[in-house]
Each structure stands twice: as structure tokens, then as C-alpha cells.
Amino acid sequence: MAGLPRDSGDARDTVVTLARSLGVAASTVSRALRGDPRISTKTRRRVEALAAERGYAPNVLARTLASGHSGLIALSLGPISNPFYVELMQEAVIQAAARDLRLLLLHAGAGPIEDQTAQTLLQYQVDGCLITSAELSSHAARICAVHNVPVVMVNRVPKLHASAIACDNFLGGQDLARLLLGGGHQRFAIIRGNPDSSTSIERERGFAEMLKNHGIDFDLRINGGSTYEGGFAAGRMFAEMPRDRQPDAIFAVADIMAMGVVDALRIGGIRVPDDISVVGFDGIAQGAWPAYAITSVQQPIAAMVSRGLDLLTARIGTSTVPDEVVLLRGELILRRSARLPVRMAA
Amino acid sequence: MAGLPRDSGDARDTVVTLARSLGVAASTVSRALRGDPRISTKTRRRVEALAAERGYAPNVLARTLASGHSGLIALSLGPISNPFYVELMQEAVIQAAARDLRLLLLHAGAGPIEDQTAQTLLQYQVDGCLITSAELSSHAARICAVHNVPVVMVNRVPKLHASAIACDNFLGGQDLARLLLGGGHQRFAIIRGNPDSSTSIERERGFAEMLKNHGIDFDLRINGGSTYEGGFAAGRMFAEMPRDRQPDAIFAVADIMAMGVVDALRIGGIRVPDDISVVGFDGIAQGAWPAYAITSVQQPIAAMVSRGLDLLTARIGTSTVPDEVVLLRGELILRRSARLPVRMAA
DNA sequence: CTCTTGCGTGCACACGTTTGCAATGCTTTA
DNA sequence: TAAAGCATTGCAAACGTGTGCACGCAAGAG
């Protein structure tokens, strides 16, 4: 397939052509470039010099065939209507490149990973699989398990066989509840994301438990689907409630929903935070926009990706390392969408 | 993972193992699966049946080595603080999968594509390169040219040797100007994106030319860097101007900037669109949020990606197809951020 | 009945790299 | 001085797939 009319500069260098030019064996070139200590410093220098001069780039595909490792990580993104996953992706691209890993973009969107997609996991001999809050079908999970492809889920604790890295959502929920309690709030509401996801469940659990510890219960619990629109719809519902039934503090378990809530409340003539405080979770960049200024828990994205890749690389090539779940502490970010405790506002 | 020490089903099927089970040659299996007409229907059926039963997935890397085509498309994303690129990415993932192409995520972010990144283009033998408004360094461009890797830029017309697909930004700019003129606006301002990008330049040119045709000139031209923050800063500047100098219509060449403008104006006590109309460009989902309702030109994302992949696939394996630039017409979306012409408002 | 034609299949090699093992030459030790 | 050790390099086989070529076999033509 080199091309019928023979493309001009088509002669892509290989280990063999380099070796021929140097008068050595191909294996010597290969070892020199891989840093094999058996090659003399002198020869290595010569090889490296010529490789640099010719702009030689090893054919990773051929390497994979021989060595079994492709350096490819399959990346599966969750619903990107939530900017959090986009930030996660960008961080993943940067850090993967720094580790000399490449990302194969398998899936992006709300739905589950299709079986056909899982096939390409195998076809491309990916070394591992990084999944951010998308559903991995049991079929796909089995494929990974059988073929010994490690799986790490970011921002979601797996039901299936896989490692995971996530923010400590429970503690984060508690932090927000404590903050709102300190601000003197009394009637609470929560807007869930995907009610099945561990992320949403844990945040709610931490929030509710902390309130319960202070003798407060609440039953305003709405599903918002982790979208702006879901948050907006919920906010509209609150805005239309009779004033004495309205909550005075709303916890949307994702910032993107909190933004929808804020918009809906304002359109409904309700002041934020004077009438109702709103807090979110994730710490997305948009939450800092002056029009919103969402008080939130910032997820440590860089650390999550970094530790996630650690988990992955530690499991590549071995089946002896057991699965692991790592929780990282998020950081409370105070902004104007929630009334502060008196002492903190001072 | 599957078993504790020894991987049980680890024996990944290959053409050879299938051939052995069937008592035929490996080449026969290969040909049968590739749909070679020389293989008898009967044999093909047998091969296909066994392949399906065993869940055989061909090793694409080995295929690449032999055939020269990897089925990999390198994807380079622009600054993802602009949601437009995220929408573009999602569409690309979907359409690439449908065409049996895989996306190798090379770059994401504002900066130019690094030279080291360009190396991986070669290492992974990508068939082509899809670039959405990120700068391709001249070094990287040369690498692609020399090694005959076709490059298609989406949403940007290249200075370098490459094909391109974009919205007709000039016409879109004209449409917006015509709309604002119809709405009775008289004093105009524009907020540019990246002042070097063809996208920003063309939109501005179409806008200014249409105004000029109606005898209107304007000199309020500000750089907003295609970010929310840039738009916000510009909006603040407008809000602080003396009332009689203020524009009554602002064109932000990207929706994300228009959102910043709207926020800044409102915070400054200016009503949109009663005092000042704001229009954007791109048609991102966030622009439809009730709090913004940005009048805009919707880029035909699906068609852009589709035609972009067309351009790419047509150039894979040949160096004879000349570069091509395709412009698609965008669609005017009327929302509440701009006063409408009387007849249209009726 | 023989020769040609064409269909279906197998053999062998190529793609570019890695890697176990052998071979070379040189230094060290007994 | 010979044997053994070490450092350095080459040879050749593998990884899994695609493909040019040749081979065997049956059917049709003369």
C-alpha cells in the first residue's frame, strides 16, 4: 500500500535502514534506542545521533506486536453536557502525554458503552481503560476481565470488577451541610443527579447524615439528571411553591445543576442567596462566573487523574494487583450563592 | 484479574488458532473474514460461524503493520473552555465510530500542538489528522506533509497545507448584521475572538461589510480571546461607558463571549435587549439557557464533522487529491438577546 | 481422451520491532 | 600461557495479518 505512484519522501526510516547506514545489526539499533545497558556508550551515541538527524520515529504498532504493550489507554467520557467531564478529559490528555501514554477516545456521551465499542478495546490491544462516569456494560466488563485489561473508573465507584478513584463525596456532602447549618438555614432540599450513581448517592448521604446529626430531616429530594435543564426544572418547581413551604437552602449535587437552579430561582423572582442559598459540587470553572458564583466542593481533578493513572499503570501486565478504591478529599469553595456563617463572613 | 495467578482464558484467538481448529490455512481465514470473493461461500460461512462463536477480534495493530492503514485518526481539540469544541468532539466520536475509525486524542487545550506530540502521529501510523481550531506548528505540518498524512481542519481555514471545513463565517456575519439593522440598531460594536484566526476575521468582515453597505461604520472593536472572561471584560467596559457613547448592538463572534457580555451588562444595570442587543455565533447549547437566550448563528456541527471525515478519507492512501476548502451555511437562531425587526417580532 | 480454463485453497514471505541465544573479541585470573 | 569471565554485538525467530504466486481439482471445449 505504499502508494501506486511512489510518494517522494515516502521512505520512512526503520530500525533496519538506520542499521544499514551504520553498518550494524537492527537489533543493536533497537537496543541502543531502548537504552539497553549491554550496548556500549559509543555505539549508543552514534545510533542516537543518526536517529535524531533522520527524525526517526519507531513504529509503535510493530513494537506492540512484538512486546504486547501498546501504550494505548482507552478513554470513555461521561455525558459531556456536564463540563466537569470535559475538565477531567483535558487533564487526562496532559498527564497521559507526560507519561508517554496515548488516549484512544472510545466513547463520549450519556449512554452506556456499546458492545461493539468494547470490541475495539481488544482490536487495538489497549493496555488499560479509563472510564469517567459512563456505564460499562457487563459484557464490556467481562471482555476486559477475561483479557486482563485493567479498568479504572474516575469519579465513580464501580459495582463491577474494577479499580476506582473518586472524590470523597460523603465528606464533601457533610462539609456543605455543615456550612449551610452554620449559615442559619433550616429548610433543606437536595437535587440528585443520576439516582443510581455512587457519586450522587454518597453526596446525598453525607449531606443528609450531617443534617440528621443536628436533628434536621427533610424530604425535598428531586432527581435532576446532572444537567442544567434538570436543575432549572427543579428550581422552577421551588420557585412556584408557596413561600412558607420553600426551602431556604438547596444542595444540587452537581454545579451544572446548581447553575440551572440559580437561573430558575432568579427568573421566578427569588433572590440568591438572600431568599434561598444554593450550593453545588464539582468546582467547575463556570460555577465561578460572576452571574452564578456557586459555593461548591472543588474536586481535585489533577490529583484524581494522576492517581487514576497510577492505579492503571500498576495493573498493566500483572494480574496480581488487587482492585483498589481511592478517595480524595475535596475542597470547600465559598462563593456568593450561599449565605455564610456569621463568623466566616466577617 | 480473572483468575488469581494464571489468566484462564488468556489465549486470545488469532487467525492461526481459528485456522487450526477448522483445518484450513490462516490465509483462508483471513480472506474469508475480509470478504475476499475467491473464498467459497461454504468455507466463509464456517469461518464466520467459528469467529463469532469464539468472539474473535482481529488484531488491528498487526493488520496495520501488513496493510499500512491503522484506522486511527488523530484528533486535536481547541480550547475546550469554549463548549463549541466539546460539541464538535462528541459528534466526531459518534461519526468516527460509525465509519469504523478510531480517534487518538492527541491534544486538548489552548496552546499549539507540540512537536513531541507530532511525533506520535508517526509512531502510531495515523491515517489522518482532524484538527479543530488549534494551531498546528509548522514543524508538525511538515511532518504530516512529508509522510503523506492528510490533514483536515474543522472550523478554521488553514494557512498551511491542509484541507478544511468550516461554517461560512462571512455570510453568518452578514446575516447577523442584517438582523440587527432590521431591528433598528444604529451604534455597533464587535468583540473579536483570536484576532489571527480566520474564523474571527471572516465573521467580522461579513458583519462590517453588511453595515458598510448600509452606510454605517463603527470602530468599537475589542479582542475577547474567545472566552467567557474576555466577553465579560468587554461587557464591563461597555457598561461603564457614558450612555450616549454606548453601542446599542454588540456582536460577540462566539456565543461563549456573548454570554460573558450579557452577564457583565446585566450586572452593570443594563437591560438586554431593551438597552443593548447582543448576538453571538456558534449556536452552543448553553446559549439557549433561559438566562441568556443568545441570538446566534448555529453552526451545522453534524454536517461539518461528516464532510470533514469525507475529506479525510478521500485523501487517505493517495497523494493525488488536492486540498479542498468546504464552507457550509449556518442557520440564524432568533432568541431574546436581540431586539427583532418589527415584522419578524409580529 | 486430452488440453484449457477457472475456481478455491495453501505456501511463503513481508510489515518493523523485540528478544533469547550464540558468537565474537578482549580482559582477567589461576 | 591457557582457561575463564565479561562486554559487546549479530543472528534468527517470533508477534498476527495481508497478499502474490503456485498448486490441485473439476468442468467444459476440442
PDB file of C-alpha atoms (C1' of nucleotides) in Angstrom, chain A residues 15 27 30-31 56 59 63, chain C residues 16-22:
ATOM      1  CA  VAL A  15      15.398   0.255  12.545  1.00  0.00           C
ATOM      2  CA  SER A  27      18.839  -5.450  16.988  1.00  0.00           C
ATOM      3  CA  SER A  30      16.712  -1.318  18.725  1.00  0.00           C
ATOM      4  CA  ARG A  31      18.582  -1.965  21.951  1.00  0.00           C
ATOM      5  CA  TYR A  56      13.331   8.539  13.204  1.00  0.00           C
ATOM      6  CA  ASN A  59       6.626   2.216  14.690  1.00  0.00           C
ATOM      7  CA  ARG A  63       6.515  -2.735  18.825  1.00  0.00           C
TER       8      ARG A  63
ATOM      9  C1'  DG C  16       9.007  -3.295  11.886  1.00  0.00           C
ATOM     10  C1'  DT C  17      10.117  -4.372  16.217  1.00  0.00           C
ATOM     11  C1'  DT C  18      11.701  -7.118  20.316  1.00  0.00           C
ATOM     12  C1'  DT C  19      14.339 -10.738  22.475  1.00  0.00           C
ATOM     13  C1'  DG C  20      16.655 -15.342  23.572  1.00  0.00           C
ATOM     14  C1'  DC C  21      20.708 -17.236  22.383  1.00  0.00           C
ATOM     15  C1'  DA C  22      25.071 -17.674  20.129  1.00  0.00           C
TER      16       DA C  22
END
